[in-house]
Short mmCIF file of C-alpha atoms and ligand atoms in Angstrom, two decimals:
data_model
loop_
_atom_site.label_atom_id
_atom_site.label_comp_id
_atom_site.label_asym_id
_atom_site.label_seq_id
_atom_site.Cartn_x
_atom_site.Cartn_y
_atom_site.Cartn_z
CA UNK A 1 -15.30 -9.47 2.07
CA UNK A 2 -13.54 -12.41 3.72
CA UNK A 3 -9.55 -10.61 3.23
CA UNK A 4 -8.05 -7.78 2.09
CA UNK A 5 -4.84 -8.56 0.45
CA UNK A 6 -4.73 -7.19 -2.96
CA UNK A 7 -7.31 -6.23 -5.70
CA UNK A 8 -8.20 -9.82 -6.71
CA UNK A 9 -10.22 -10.28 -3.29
CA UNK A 10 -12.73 -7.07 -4.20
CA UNK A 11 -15.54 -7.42 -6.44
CA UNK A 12 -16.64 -3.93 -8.20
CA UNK A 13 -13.65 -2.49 -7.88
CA UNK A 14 -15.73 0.77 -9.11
CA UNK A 15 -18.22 0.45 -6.59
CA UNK A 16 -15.80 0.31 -3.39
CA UNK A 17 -14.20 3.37 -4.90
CA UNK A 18 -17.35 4.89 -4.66
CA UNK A 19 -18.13 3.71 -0.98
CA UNK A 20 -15.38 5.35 0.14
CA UNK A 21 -16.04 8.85 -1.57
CA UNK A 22 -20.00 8.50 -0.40
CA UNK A 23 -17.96 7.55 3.73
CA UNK A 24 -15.78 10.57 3.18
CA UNK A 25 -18.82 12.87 2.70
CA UNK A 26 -20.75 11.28 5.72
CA UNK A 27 -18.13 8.86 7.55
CA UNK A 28 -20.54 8.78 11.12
CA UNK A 29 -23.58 7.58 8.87
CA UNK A 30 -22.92 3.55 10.09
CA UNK A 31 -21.66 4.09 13.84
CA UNK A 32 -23.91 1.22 14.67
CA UNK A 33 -22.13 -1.31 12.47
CA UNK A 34 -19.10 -1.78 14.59
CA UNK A 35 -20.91 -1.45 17.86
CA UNK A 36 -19.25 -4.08 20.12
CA UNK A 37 -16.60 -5.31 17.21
CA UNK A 38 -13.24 -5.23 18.13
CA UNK A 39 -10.29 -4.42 15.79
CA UNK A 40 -6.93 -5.67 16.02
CA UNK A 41 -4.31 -3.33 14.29
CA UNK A 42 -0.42 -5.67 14.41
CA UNK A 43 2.50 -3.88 13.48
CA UNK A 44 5.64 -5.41 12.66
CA UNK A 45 7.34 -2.50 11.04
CA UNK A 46 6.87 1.32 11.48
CA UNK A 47 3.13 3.11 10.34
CA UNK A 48 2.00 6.83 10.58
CA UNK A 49 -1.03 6.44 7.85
CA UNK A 50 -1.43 3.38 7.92
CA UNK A 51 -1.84 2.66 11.54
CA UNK A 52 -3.81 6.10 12.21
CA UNK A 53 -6.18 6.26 9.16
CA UNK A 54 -7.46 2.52 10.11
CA UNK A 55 -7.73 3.45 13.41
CA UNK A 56 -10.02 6.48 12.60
CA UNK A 57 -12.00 4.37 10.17
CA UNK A 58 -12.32 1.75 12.79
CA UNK A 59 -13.50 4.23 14.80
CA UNK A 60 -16.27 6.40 12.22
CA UNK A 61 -17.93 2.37 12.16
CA UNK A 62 -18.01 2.78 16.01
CA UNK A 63 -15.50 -0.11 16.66
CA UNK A 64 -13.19 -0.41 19.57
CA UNK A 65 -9.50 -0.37 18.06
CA UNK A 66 -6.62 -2.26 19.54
CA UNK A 67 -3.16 -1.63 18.44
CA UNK A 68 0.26 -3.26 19.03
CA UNK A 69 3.66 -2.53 18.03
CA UNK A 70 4.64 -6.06 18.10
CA UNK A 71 8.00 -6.09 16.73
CA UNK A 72 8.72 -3.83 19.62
CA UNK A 73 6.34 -5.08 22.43
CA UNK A 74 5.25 -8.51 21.40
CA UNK A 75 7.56 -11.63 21.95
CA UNK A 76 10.19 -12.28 19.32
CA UNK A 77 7.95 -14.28 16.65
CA UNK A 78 8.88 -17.92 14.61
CA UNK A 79 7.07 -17.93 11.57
CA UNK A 80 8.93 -21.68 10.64
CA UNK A 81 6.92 -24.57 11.19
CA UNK A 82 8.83 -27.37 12.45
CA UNK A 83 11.46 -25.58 14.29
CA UNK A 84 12.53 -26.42 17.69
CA UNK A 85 12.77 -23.38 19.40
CA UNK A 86 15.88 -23.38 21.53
CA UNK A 87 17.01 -19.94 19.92
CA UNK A 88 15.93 -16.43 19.98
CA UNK A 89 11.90 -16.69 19.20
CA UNK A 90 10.02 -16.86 21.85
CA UNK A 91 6.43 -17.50 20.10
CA UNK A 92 5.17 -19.45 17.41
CA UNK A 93 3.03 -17.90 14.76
CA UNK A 94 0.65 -20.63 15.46
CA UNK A 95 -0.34 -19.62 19.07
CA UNK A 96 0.37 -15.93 17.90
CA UNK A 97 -2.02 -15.47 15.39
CA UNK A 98 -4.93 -17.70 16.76
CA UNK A 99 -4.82 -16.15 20.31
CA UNK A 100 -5.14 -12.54 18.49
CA UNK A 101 -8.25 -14.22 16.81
CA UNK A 102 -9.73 -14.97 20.03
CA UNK A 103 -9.75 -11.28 21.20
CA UNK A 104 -10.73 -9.47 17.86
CA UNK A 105 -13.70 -9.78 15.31
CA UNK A 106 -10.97 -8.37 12.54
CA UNK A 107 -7.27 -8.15 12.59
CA UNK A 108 -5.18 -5.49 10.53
CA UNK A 109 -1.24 -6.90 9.74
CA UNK A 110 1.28 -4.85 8.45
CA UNK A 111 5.00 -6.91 7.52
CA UNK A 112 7.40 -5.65 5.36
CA UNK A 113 9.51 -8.10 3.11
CA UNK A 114 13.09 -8.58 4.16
CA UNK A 115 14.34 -7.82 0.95
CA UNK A 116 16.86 -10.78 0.87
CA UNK A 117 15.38 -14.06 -0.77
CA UNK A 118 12.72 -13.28 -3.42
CA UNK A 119 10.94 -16.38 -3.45
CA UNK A 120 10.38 -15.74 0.29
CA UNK A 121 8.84 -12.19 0.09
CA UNK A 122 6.65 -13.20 -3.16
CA UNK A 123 5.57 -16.33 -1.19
CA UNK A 124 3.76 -14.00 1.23
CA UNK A 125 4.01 -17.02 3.57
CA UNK A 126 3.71 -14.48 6.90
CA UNK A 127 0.22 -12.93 5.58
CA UNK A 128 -1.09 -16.44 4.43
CA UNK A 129 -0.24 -18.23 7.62
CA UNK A 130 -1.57 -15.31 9.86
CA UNK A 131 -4.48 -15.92 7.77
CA UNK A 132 -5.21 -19.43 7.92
CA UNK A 133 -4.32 -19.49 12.06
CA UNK A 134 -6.15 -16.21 13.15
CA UNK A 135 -9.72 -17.53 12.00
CA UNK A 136 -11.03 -13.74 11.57
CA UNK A 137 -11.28 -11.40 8.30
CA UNK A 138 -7.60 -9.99 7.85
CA UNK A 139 -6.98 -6.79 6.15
CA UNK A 140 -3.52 -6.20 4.88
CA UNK A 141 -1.66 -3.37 6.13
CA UNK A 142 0.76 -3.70 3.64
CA UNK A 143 2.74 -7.40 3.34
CA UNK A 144 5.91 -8.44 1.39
CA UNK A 145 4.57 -7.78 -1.88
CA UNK A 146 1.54 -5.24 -1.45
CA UNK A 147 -0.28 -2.23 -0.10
CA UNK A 148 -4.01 -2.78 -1.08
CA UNK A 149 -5.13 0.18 1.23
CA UNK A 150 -2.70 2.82 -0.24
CA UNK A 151 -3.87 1.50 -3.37
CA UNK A 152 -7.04 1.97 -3.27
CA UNK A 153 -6.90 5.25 -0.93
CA UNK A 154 -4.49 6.43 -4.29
CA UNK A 155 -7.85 5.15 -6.85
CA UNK A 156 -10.18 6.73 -4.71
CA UNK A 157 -8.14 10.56 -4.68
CA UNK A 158 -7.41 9.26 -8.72
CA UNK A 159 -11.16 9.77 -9.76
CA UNK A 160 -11.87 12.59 -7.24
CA UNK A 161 -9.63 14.68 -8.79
CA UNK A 162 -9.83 13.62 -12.65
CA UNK A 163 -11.18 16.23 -15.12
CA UNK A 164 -14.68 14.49 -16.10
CA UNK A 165 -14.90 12.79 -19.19
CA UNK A 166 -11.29 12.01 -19.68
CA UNK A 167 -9.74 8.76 -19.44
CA UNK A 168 -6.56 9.98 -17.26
CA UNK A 169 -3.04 9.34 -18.06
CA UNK A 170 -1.32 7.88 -14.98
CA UNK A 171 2.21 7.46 -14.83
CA UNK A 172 4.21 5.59 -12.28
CA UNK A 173 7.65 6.93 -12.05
CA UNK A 174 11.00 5.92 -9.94
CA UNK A 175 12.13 8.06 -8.03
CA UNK A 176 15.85 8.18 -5.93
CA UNK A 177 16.66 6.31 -2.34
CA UNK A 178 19.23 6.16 -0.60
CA UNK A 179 18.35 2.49 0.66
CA UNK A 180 16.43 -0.34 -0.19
CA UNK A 181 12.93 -0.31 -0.23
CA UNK A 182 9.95 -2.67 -1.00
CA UNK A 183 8.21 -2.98 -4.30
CA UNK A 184 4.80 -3.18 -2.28
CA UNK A 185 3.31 0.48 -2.84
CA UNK A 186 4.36 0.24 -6.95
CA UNK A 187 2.87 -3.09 -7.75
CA UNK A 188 0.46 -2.97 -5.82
CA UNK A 189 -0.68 0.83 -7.60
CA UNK A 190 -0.29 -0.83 -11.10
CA UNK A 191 -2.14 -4.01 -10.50
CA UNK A 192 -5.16 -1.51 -8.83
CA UNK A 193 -4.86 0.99 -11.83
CA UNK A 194 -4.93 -2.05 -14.02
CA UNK A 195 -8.78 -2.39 -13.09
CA UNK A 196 -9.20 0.97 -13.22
CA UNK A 197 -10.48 3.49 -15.86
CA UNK A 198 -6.79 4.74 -16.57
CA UNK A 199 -4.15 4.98 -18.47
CA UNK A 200 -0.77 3.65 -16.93
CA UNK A 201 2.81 3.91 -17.78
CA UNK A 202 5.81 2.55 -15.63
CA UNK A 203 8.90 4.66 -15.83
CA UNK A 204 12.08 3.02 -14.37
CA UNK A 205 15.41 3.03 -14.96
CA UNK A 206 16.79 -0.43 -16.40
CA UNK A 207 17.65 -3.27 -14.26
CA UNK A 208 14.30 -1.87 -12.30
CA UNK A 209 11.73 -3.53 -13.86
CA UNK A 210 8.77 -4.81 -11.80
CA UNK A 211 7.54 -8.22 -11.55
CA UNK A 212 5.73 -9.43 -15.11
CA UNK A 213 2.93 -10.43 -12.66
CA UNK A 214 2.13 -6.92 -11.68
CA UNK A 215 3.12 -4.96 -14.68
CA UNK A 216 2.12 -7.01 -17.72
CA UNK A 217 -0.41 -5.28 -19.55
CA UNK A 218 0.70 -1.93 -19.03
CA UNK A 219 3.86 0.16 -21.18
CA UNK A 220 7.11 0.51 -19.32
CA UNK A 221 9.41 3.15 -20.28
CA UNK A 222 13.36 3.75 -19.41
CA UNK A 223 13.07 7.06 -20.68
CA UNK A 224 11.05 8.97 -18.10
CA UNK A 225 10.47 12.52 -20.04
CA UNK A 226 8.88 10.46 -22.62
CA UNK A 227 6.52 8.40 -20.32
CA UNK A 228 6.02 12.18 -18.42
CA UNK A 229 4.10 13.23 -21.63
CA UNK A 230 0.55 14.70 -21.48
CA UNK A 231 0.64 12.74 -17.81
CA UNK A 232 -2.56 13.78 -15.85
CA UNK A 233 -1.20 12.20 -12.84
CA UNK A 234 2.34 11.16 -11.81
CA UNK A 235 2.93 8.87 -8.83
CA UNK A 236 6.66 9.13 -7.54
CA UNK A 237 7.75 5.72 -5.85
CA UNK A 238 11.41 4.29 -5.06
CA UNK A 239 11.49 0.62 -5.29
CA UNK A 240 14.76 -1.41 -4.66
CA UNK A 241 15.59 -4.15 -7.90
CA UNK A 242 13.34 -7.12 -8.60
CA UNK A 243 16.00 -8.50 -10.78
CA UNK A 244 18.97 -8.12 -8.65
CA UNK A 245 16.54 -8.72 -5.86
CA UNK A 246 16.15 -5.96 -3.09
CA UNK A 247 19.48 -4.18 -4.40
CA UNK A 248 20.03 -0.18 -4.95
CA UNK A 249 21.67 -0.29 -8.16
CA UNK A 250 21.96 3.30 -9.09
CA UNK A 251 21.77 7.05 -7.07
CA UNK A 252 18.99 7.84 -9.56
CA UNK A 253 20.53 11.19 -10.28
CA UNK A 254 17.89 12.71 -12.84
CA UNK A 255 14.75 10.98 -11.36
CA UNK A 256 13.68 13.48 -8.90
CA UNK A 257 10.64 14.80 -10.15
CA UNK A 258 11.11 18.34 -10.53
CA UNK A 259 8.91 21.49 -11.84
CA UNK A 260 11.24 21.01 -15.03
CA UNK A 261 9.58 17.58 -15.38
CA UNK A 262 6.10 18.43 -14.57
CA UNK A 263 6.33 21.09 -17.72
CA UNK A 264 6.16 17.90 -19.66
CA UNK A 265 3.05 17.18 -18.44
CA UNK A 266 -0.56 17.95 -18.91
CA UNK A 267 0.20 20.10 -15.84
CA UNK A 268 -0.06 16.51 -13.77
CA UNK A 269 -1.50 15.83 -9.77
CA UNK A 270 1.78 14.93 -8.26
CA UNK A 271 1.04 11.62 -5.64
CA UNK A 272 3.39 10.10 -3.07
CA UNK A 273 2.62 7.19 -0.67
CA UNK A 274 4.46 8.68 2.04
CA UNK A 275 6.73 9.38 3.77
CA UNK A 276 8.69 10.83 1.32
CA UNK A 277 12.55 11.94 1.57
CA UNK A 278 12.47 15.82 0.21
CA UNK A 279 14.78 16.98 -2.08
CA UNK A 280 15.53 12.95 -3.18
CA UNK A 281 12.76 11.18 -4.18
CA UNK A 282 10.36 14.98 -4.89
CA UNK A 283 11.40 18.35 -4.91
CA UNK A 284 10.40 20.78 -2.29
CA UNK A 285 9.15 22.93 -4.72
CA UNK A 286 6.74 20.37 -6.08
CA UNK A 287 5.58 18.93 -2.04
CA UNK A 288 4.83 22.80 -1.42
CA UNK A 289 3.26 23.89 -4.62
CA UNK A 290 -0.47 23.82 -6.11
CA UNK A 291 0.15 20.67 -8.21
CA UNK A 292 0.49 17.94 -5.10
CA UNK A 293 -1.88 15.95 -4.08
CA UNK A 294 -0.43 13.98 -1.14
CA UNK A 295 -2.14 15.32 2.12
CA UNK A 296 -5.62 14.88 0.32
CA UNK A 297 -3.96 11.35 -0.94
CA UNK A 298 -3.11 10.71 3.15
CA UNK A 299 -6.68 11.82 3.93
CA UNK A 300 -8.58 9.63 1.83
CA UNK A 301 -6.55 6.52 3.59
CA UNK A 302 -9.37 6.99 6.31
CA UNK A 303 -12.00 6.12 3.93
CA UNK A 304 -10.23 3.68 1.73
CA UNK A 305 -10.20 1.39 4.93
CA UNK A 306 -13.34 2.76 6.11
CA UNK A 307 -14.73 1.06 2.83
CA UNK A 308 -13.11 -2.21 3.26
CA UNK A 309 -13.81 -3.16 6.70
CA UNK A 310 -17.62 -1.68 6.08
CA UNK A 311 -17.74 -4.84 3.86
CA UNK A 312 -15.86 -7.11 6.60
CA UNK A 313 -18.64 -6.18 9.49
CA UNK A 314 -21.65 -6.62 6.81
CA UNK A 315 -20.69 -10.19 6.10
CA UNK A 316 -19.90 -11.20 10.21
CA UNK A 317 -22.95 -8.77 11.49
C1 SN0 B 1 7.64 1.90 2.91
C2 SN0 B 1 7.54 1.38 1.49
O1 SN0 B 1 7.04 0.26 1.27
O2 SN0 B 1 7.94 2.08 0.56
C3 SN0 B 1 6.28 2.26 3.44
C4 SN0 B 1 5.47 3.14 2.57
C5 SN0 B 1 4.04 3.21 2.96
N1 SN0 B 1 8.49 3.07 2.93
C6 SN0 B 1 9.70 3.06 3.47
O3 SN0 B 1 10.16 2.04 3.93
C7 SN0 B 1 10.46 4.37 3.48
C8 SN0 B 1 11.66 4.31 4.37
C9 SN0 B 1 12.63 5.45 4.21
O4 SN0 B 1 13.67 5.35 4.85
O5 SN0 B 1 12.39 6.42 3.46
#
């Protein structure tokens, strides 16, 4: 595997699903791999999971892990080609990325869109320069538009926990913010369930629908107690507007998923990204009862990465 950026750069979907459940059952077994590799994790927005679970997995393939805040600690970065530079960046992403290349066998990048101009974010022109100019494999740690690793992390805890023999029902709901957030996590889940051996339904309230490109294919429902039906799994998500790009257009009152709304299901595995805001976007009840899944979710982040860059140090062994 040359990147990581979204579903489309993985082969067997299937089969890297079930790399990372055989890692998570013996995640020491291929120490030697990363002997002498060096991984670059670049932040550019906060990370708890993210940055921790692909430092572990870095680690379990015997890797030395690097990490850097660099919105906080780096120089202030120009992405713009062409610019001259007499304002407030400092460094061009030019020297940025390749220098980074020089010192690490793979980088990690997480940016966030800015949630302003749309045809910015979905141009994903950060990731796809960093890519071209670092020179190394580059795993996405979650860019304007997507979160491959949650994704997969999410498909991986999806079929360890499905009753065998049943094609699940997976529903995708909205859930209440109090700001705007990226659409990352949710298309990103329904373009990965989209390959996957599932079920999906979208459940949003209008003027929330996600991109065609992500969701075509799959049922999306305004009315969420009808999408909640015979659910096996329900993922809770805010995502700000596509339509009236990056805008809160509603307080959502009704969305929270609630044990009201799980008696609607087929008694449904409740899944969260997180961090999630209690009492707003889930119901206390819900994080602290038998039916959620999300520190087993947060767990299987380790091997959902461990999977990917497994692939990235076979190809440059
Ligand atoms: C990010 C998101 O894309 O939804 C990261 C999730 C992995 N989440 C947030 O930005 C939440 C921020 C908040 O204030 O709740």
């Amino acid at each position: 595997m040359k990147q990581f950026t979204s579903v489309h750069d993985v082969q067997d979907v299937a089969a890297l699903v079930n790399e990372a459940l055989q890692l998570k059952q013996t995640p020491l077994a291929h120490k030697a791999l990363g002997q002498d590799k060096t991984l670059g994790l670049i932040f550019m927005n906060p990370s708890l999971r993210t940055r921790l679970s692909t430092q572990k997995a870095g680690m379990n393939l015997g890797m030395n892990v690097m990490v850097m805040n660099l919105d906080k600690e780096g120089w202030a970065l120009e992405t713009q080609d062409g610019v001259v530079m007499n304002g407030t960046t400092v460094e061009h992403i030019r020297e940025a990325a390749a220098v980074m290349g020089q010192y690490c066998d793979i980088i990690g990048i997480r940016s966030f869109p800015k949630l302003q101009d749309r045809e910015e974010d979905y141009s994903e022109d950060l990731l796809n320069k960093f890519i071209k100019l670092a020179g190394v494999p580059v795993v996405s740690l979650e860019s304007a538009t997507r979160h491959p690793l949650q994704s997969l992390a999410d498909l991986v805890t999806i079929k360890e926990q499905a009753a065998a023999g049943k094609r699940p029902k997976v529903v995708l709901t909205w859930a209440p913010h109090v700001k705007a957030i990226p659409h990352c996590v949710a298309n990103s889940f329904a373009e990965w369930m989209q390959q996957a051996d599932v079920d999906l339904v979208i459940t949003n309230p209008e003027g929330y629908d996600l991109a065609d490109k992500f969701t075509k294919g799959s049922q999306v429902l305004h009315n969420q107690d009808e999408a909640l039906k015979g659910a096996d799994f329900v993922y809770v998500k805010n995502w700000s507007s596509y339509e009236e790009y990056g805008k809160v257009l509603t307080d959502g009152e009704g969305w929270m998923m609630t044990n009201e709304k799980l008696a609607l299901t087929n008694n449904a595995k409740v899944m969260h990204c997180l961090p999630v805001r209690r009492g707003l976007e889930l119901s206390q009840e819900i994080l602290d009862g038998p039916n959620s899944l999300v520190i087993e979710q947060a767990n299987n982040r380790t091997y959902a990465a461990q999977a990917v860059l497994k692939r990235m140090l076979e190809r440059i062994a």
